[in-house]
Coordinates of C-alpha atoms and ligand atoms in Angstrom, one line a residue:
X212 CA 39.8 -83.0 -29.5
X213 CA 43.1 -84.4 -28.3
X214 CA 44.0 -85.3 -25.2
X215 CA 47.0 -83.0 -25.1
X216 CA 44.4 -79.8 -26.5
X217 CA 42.0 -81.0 -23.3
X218 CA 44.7 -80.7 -20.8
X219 CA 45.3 -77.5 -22.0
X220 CA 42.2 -76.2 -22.3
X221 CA 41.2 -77.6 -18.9
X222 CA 44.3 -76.1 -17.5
X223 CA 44.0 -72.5 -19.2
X224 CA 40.7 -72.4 -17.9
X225 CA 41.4 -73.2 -14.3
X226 CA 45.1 -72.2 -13.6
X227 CA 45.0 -69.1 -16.0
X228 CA 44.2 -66.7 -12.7
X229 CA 46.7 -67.7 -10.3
X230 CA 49.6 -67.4 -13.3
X231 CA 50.7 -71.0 -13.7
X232 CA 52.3 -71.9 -17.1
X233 CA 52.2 -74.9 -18.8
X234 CA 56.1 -75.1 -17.5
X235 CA 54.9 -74.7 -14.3
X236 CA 52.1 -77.6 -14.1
X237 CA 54.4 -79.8 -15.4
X238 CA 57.3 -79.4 -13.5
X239 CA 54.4 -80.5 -10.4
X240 CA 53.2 -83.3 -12.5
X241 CA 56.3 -84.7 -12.5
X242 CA 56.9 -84.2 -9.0
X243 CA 54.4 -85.6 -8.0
X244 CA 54.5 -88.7 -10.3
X245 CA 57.6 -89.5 -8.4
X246 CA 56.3 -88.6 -5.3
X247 CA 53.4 -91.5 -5.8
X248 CA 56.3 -94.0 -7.7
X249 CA 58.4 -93.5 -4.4
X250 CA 55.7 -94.0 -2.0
X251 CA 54.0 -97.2 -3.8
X252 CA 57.9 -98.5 -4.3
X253 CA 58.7 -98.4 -0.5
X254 CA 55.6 -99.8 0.1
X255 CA 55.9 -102.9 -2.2
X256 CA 59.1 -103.2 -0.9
X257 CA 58.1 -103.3 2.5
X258 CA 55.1 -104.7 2.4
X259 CA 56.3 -107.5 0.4
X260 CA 56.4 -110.9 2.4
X261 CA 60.1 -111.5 2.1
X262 CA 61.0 -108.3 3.6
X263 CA 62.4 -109.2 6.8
X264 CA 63.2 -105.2 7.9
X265 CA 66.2 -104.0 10.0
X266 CA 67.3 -106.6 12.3
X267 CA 64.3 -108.8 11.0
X268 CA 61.7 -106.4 12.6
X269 CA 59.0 -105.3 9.9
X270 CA 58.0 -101.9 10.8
X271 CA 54.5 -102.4 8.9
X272 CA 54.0 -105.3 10.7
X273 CA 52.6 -105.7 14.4
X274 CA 55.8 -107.1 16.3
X275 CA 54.8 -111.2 17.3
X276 CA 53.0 -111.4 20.5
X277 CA 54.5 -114.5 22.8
X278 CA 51.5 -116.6 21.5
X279 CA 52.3 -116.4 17.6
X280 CA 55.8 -117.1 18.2
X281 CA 54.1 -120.1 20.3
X282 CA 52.3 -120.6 16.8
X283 CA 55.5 -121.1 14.6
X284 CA 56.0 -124.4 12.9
X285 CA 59.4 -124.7 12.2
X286 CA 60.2 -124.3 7.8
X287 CA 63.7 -124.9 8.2
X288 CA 64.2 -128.0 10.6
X289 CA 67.3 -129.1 8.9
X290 CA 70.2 -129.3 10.9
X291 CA 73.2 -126.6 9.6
X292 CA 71.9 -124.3 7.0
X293 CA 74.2 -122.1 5.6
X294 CA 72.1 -119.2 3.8
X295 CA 69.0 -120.0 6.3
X296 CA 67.3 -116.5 5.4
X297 CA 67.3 -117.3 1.6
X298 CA 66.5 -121.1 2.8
X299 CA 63.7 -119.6 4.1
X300 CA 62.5 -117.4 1.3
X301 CA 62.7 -120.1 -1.1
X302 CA 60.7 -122.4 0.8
X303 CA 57.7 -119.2 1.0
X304 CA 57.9 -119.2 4.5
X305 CA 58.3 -116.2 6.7
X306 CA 61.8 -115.3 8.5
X307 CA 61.6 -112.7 11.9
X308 CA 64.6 -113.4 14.1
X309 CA 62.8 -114.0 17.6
X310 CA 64.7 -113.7 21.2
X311 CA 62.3 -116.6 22.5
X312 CA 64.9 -119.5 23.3
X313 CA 63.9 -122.6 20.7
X314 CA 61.0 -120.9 18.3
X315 CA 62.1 -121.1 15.2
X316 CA 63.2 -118.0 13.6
X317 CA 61.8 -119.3 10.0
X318 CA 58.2 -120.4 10.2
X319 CA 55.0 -121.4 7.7
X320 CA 52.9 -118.1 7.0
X321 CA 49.6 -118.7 8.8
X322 CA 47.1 -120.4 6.2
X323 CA 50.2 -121.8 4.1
X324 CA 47.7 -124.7 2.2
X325 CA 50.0 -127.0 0.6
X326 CA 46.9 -129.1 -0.4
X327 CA 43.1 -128.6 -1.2
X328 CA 40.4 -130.9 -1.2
X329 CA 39.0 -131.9 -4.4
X330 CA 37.0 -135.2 -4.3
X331 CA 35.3 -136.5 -1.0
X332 CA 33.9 -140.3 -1.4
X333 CA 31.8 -142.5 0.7
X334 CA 32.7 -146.1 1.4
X335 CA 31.0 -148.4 3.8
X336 CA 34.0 -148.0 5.5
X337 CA 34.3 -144.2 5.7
X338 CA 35.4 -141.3 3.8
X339 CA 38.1 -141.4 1.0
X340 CA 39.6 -137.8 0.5
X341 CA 41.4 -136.6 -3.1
X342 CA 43.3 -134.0 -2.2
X343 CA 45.6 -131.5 -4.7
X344 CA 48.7 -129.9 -4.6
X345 CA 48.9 -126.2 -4.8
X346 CA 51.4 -125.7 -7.5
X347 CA 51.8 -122.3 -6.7
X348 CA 53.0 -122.8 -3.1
X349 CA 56.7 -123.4 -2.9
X350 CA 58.3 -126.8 -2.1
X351 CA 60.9 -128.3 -0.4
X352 CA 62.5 -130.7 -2.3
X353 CA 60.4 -130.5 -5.2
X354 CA 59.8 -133.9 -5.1
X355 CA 55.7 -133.5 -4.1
X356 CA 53.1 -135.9 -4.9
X357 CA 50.8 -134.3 -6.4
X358 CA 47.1 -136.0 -5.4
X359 CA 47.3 -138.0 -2.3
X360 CA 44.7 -139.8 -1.3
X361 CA 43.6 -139.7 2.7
X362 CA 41.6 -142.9 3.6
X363 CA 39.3 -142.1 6.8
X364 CA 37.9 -145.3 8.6
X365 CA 35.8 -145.6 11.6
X366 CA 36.9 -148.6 12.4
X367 CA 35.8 -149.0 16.3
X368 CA 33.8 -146.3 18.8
X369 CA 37.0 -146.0 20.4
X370 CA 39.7 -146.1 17.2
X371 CA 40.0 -143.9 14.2
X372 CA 42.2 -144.8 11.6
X373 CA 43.7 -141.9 8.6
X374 CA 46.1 -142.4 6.0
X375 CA 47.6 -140.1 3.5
X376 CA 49.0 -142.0 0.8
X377 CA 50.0 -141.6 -3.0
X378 CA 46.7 -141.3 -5.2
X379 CA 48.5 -143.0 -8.0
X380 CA 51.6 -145.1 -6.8
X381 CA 51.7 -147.0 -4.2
X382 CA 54.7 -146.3 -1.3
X383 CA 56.9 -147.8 1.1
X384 CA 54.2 -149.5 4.2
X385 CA 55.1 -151.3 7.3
X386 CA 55.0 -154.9 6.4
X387 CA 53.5 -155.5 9.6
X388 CA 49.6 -156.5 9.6
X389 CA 48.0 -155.3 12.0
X390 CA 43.9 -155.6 12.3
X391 CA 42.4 -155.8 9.0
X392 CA 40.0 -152.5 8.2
X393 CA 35.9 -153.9 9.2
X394 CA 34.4 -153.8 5.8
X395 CA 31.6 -151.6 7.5
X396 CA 32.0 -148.4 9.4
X397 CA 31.5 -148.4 13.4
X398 CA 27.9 -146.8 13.7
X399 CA 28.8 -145.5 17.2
X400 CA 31.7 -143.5 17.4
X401 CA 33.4 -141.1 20.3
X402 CA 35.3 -138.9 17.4
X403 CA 33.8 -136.5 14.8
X404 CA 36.2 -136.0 11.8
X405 CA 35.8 -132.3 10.4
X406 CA 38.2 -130.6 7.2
X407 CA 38.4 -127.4 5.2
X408 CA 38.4 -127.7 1.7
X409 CA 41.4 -125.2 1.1
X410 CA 43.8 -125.0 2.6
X411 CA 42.7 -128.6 3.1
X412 CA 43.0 -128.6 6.9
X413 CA 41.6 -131.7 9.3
X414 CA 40.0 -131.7 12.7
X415 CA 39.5 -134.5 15.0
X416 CA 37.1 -134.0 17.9
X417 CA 35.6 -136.2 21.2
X418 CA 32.0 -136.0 20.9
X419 CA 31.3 -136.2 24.7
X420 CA 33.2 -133.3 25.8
X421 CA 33.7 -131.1 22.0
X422 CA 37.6 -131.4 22.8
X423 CA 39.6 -130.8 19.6
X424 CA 42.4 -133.7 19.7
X425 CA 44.0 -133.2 16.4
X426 CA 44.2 -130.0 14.2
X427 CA 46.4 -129.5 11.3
X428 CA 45.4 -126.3 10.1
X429 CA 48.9 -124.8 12.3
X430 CA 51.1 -126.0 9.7
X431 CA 51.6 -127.4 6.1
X432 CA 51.1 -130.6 5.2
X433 CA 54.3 -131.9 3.3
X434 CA 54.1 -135.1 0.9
X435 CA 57.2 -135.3 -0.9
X436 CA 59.0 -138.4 -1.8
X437 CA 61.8 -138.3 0.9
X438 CA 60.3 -135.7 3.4
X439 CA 56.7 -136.1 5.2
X440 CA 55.4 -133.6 7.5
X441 CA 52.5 -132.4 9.1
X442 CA 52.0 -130.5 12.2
X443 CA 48.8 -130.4 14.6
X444 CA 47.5 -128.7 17.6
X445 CA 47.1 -130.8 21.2
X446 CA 44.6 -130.6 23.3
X447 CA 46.9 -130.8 26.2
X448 CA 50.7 -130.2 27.3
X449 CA 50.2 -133.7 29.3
X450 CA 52.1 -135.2 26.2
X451 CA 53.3 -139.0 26.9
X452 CA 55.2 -141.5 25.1
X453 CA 57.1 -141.5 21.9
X454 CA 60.3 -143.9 23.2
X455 CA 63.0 -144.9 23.2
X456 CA 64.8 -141.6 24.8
X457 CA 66.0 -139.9 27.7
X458 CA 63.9 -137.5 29.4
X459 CA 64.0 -136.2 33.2
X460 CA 59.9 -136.8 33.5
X461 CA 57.6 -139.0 31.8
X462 CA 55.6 -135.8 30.9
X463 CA 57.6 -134.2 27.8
X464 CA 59.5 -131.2 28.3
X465 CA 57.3 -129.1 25.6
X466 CA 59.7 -125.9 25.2
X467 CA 60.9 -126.8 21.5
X468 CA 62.2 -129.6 22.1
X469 CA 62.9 -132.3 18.8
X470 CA 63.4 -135.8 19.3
X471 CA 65.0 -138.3 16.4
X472 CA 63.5 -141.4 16.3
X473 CA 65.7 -143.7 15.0
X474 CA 67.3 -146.6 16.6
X475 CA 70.6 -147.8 16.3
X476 CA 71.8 -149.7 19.0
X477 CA 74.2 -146.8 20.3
X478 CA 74.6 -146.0 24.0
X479 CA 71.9 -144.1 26.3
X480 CA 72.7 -140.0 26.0
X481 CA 70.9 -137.0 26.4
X482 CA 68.2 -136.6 23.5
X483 CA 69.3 -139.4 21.6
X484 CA 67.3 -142.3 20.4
X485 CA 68.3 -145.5 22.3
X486 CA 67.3 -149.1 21.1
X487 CA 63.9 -148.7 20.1
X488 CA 61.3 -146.9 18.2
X489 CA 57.5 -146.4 19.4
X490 CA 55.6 -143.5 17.2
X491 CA 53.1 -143.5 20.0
X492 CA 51.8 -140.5 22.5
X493 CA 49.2 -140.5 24.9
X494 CA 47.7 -136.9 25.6
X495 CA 45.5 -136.6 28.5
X496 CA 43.2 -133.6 28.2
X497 CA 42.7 -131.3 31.0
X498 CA 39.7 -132.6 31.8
X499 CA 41.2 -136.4 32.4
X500 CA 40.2 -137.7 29.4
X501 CA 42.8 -139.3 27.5
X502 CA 43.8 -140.3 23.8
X503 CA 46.9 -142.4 22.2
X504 CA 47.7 -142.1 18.6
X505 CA 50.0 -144.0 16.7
X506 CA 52.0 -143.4 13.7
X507 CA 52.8 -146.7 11.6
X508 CA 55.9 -145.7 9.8
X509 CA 58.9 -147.1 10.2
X510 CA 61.3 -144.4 8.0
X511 CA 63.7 -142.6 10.3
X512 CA 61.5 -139.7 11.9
X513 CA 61.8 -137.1 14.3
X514 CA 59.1 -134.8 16.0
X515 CA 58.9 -131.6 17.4
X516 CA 56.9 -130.6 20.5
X517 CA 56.6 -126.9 21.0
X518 CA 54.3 -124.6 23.7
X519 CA 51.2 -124.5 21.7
X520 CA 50.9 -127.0 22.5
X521 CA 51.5 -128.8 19.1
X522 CA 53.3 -131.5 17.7
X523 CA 55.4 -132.0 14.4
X524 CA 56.0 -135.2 12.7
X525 CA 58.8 -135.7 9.8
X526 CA 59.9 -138.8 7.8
X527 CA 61.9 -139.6 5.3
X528 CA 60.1 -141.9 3.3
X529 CA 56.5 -144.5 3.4
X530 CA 53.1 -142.8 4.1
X531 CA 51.3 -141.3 6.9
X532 CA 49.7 -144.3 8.4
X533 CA 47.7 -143.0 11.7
X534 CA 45.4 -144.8 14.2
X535 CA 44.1 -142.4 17.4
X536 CA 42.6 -144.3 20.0
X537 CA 39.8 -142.5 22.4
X538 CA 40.5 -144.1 25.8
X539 CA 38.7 -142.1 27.4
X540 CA 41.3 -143.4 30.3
X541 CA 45.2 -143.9 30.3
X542 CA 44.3 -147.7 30.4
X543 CA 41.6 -147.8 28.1
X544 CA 44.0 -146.5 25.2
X545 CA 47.1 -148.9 26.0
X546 CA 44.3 -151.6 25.7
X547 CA 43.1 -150.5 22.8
X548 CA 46.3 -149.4 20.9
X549 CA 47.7 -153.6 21.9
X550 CA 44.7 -154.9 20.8
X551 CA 45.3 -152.9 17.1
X552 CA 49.3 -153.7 16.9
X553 CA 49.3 -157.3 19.4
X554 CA 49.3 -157.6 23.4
X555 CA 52.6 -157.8 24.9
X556 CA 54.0 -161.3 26.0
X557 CA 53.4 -162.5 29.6
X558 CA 56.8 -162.3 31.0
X559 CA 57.9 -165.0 33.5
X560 CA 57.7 -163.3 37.3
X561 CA 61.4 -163.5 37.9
X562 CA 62.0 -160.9 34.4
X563 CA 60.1 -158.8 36.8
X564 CA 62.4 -158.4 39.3
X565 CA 66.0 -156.6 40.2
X566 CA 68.5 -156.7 37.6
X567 CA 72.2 -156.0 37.2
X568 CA 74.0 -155.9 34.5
X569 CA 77.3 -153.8 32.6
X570 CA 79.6 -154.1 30.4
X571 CA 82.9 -154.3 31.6
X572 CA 83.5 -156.7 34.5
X573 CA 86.8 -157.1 32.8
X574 CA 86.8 -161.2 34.3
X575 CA 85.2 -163.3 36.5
X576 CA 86.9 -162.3 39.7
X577 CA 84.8 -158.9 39.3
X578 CA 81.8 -160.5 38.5
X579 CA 82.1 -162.8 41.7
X580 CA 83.1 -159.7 44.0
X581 CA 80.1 -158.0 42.6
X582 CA 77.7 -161.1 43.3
X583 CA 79.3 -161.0 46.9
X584 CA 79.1 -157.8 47.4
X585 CA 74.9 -158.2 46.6
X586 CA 74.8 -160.9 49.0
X587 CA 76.7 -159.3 51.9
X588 CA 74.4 -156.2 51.8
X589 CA 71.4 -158.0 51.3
X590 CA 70.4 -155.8 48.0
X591 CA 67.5 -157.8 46.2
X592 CA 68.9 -159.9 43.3
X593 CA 66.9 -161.7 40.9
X594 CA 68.8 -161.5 37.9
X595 CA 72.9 -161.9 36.7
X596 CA 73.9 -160.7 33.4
X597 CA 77.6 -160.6 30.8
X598 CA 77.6 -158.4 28.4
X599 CA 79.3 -159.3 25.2
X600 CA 83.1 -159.1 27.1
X601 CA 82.8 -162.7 28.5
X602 CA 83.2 -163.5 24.4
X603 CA 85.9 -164.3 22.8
X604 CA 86.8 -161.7 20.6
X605 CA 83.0 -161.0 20.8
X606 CA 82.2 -163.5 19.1
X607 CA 78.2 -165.3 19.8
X608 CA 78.3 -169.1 21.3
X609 CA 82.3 -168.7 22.3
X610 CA 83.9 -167.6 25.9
X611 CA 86.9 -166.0 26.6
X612 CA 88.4 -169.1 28.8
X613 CA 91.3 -166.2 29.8
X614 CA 89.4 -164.2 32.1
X615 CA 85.8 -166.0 32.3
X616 CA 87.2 -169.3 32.4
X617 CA 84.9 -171.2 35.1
X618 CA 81.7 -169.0 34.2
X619 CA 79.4 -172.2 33.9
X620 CA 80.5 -173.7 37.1
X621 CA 79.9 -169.9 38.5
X622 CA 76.0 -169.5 37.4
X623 CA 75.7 -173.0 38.7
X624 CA 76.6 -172.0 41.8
X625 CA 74.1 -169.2 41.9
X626 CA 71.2 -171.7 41.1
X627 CA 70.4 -172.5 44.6
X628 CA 69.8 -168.8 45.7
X629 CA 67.0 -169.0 42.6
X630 CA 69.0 -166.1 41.1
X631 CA 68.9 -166.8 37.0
X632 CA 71.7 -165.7 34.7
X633 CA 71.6 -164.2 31.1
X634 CA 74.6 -163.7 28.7
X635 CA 73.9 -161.5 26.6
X636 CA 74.2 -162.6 22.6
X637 CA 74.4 -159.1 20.1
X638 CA 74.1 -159.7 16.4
Ligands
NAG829 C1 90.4 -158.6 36.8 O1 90.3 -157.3 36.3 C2 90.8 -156.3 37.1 C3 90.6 -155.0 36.4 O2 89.2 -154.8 36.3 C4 92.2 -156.5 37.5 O3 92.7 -155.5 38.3 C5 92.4 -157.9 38.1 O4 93.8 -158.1 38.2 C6 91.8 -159.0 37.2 N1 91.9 -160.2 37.9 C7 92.2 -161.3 37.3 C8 92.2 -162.6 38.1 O5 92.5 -161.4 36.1

């Protein structure tokens, strides 16, 4: 029998009694063919993750408590981006316009694995990961590597080392050596390393009190040739370190705030890098405890802190070189972290002291009102310093005889006090 013969068999049977013709039955079919073609259209469209809804509120979708916003890694962290909704779509990350001040209004869907695990390898020194690109997620740059290698060492109780690097070809490193990696693992160690296979995701925990220190599985992992990222969780909002910047405490302002590390010799402002660059935090737990971790890359960088509390790291370029030191106290870590990248030099007592220094005493008159004017008020003293103006014309090893003419016979005079003098050379 045909199919056509079986509908209308089926139909005369059933629909004979109440009077239906065939006219009838198909006028409803059709109606409600397009009744199930609108529904399962709207839906798709809706439910489809780039639908951002009226004023970027998705009806089908539970508006963000305060903590998931908290939760949002930034995907569009480049500075003015025209287009940032189709930015955002490209990049297969999520955009819902948020009134929290700072959160990023364009952020990684939750589980967005950018990498799986695919080989795991035991060395006497630790762990050697292979991990894979996900062709399928979307990409930045398009400039990914595509297996990168992530070299685990236990290299003390007390300091972990990880790298991500380029399986294949080998990138950009600090040419810096710092301690050589101990051919054999440490058999005692504070930290257990933990991952997920895909997403590949890694966790970093203290033994003695179960405290995660590190977790990456907030964010993506980016590898590309010119842009590095990865994002983890903090145990702790008692986030230290990271110079050479302004802040108004030592303990960093965590509201979304993103810092450019980057150093080049320009003037102290607000949220600008000043003459130096130290990849280093110390996070104290909230139990005390305390950890430092460094990363070794010397690419210009910047890093993101938000309420999570989490943290966000970005480079342009060389690998992700990082060594996490366990304390357990504040000390405990500096020590450990100088005794991976050098101990500081002794300074000589006197560098300790009371400095003054500008630029801008115009000529030696100033200066000598200004030297006066510490003696007369009795204002501790231990150092003098000229900027760069006492040059002629700038220039190293020369003086302006016009208006610093006499400047030797001047710091000779301030000998006796024990007050020392340093002119400043700049290259
Ligand atoms: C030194 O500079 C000041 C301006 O800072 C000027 O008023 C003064 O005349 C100068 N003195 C000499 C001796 O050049």
């Amino acid at each position: 029998m045909e199919e056509d013969d079986f509908e209308r068999s089926a139909l005369t049977k059933e629909k004979k009694p109440t009077g239906w013709t065939n006219q009838h039955v198909l006028a409803l079919t059709l109606v409600v063919v397009a009744c199930v073609a609108t529904i399962c259209t709207t839906l798709t469209f809706f439910l489809h993750p780039d639908y951002a809804g009226i004023d970027g509120v998705n009806p089908f979708e539970p508006a963000p408590t305060e903590a998931s916003v908290e939760e949002r890694i930034n995907c569009i962290p480049d500075k003015d981006v025209e287009n940032a909704e189709e930015l955002c779509s490209d990049r297969g990350c999520v955009w819902r316009p948020t009134i929290v001040d700072g959160a990023p209004w364009c952020f990684f869907p939750t589980g967005h694995g950018t990498y799986r695990l695919v080989k795991e390898e035991e060395h006497t020194w630790g762990t050697r990961l292979t991990l894979e690109r996900e062709t399928y997620i979307a990409s930045f740059f398009n400039q990914d590597i595509q297996t990168l290698s992530l070299d685990i060492e236990f290299q003390s109780q007390t300091r972990l080392h990880f790298k991500f690097y380029d399986a294949s070809e080998s990138r950009f490193e600090v040419p810096i050596p710092l301690l050589p990696r101990p051919a054999e693992a440490a058999r005692v160690t504070d930290y257990t390393i933990t991952y997920t296979t895909r997403p590949f995701t890694l966790e970093i925990t203290r033994k003695s009190t179960g405290e995660v220190l590190w977790d990456t599985s907030i964010g993506a992992l980016i590898f590309e040739d010119q842009f590095l990222s990865i994002s983890t969780r903090l145990p702790s909002s008692n986030l230290y370190g990271f110079g050479e910047s302004e802040h108004r405490s030592f303990r960093h302002d965590m509201n979304w705030r993103t810092w450019g590390l980057f150093a080049r010799d320009q003037p102290p402002g607000d949220a600008i890098n000043l003459y130096s660059v130290h990849p280093f935090y110390m996070n104290v737990e909230y139990d005390g405890n305390t950890h430092g971790v460094l990363l070794f890359n010397l690419n210009a960088q910047d890093f993101t802190v938000q309420p999570t509390p989490a943290l966000t790291y970005r480079t342009v370029g060389g690998v992700l070189d990082f060594y996490m030191f366990l304390g357990p106290t504040p000390d405990q870590v500096i020590q450990q972290y100088t005794e991976l990248i050098g101990r500081p030099m002794l300074p000589a007592y006197w560098a300790l002291g009371y400095h003054l220094s500008r630029y801008g005493y115009d000529n030696l008159t100033n200066l000598q009102d200004v030297v006066a004017g510490m003696r007369e008020y009795d204002i501790p003293h231990d150092a003098q310093y000229s900027d760069i103006d006492y040059m002629d014309h700038n220039l190293d090893f020369t003086l302006d005889e016009e208006n610093f003419g006499g400047l030797g016979e001047f710091v000779e005079s301030l000998k006796p006090d024990g007050t020392r003098y340093i002119i400043m050379l700049a290259s």
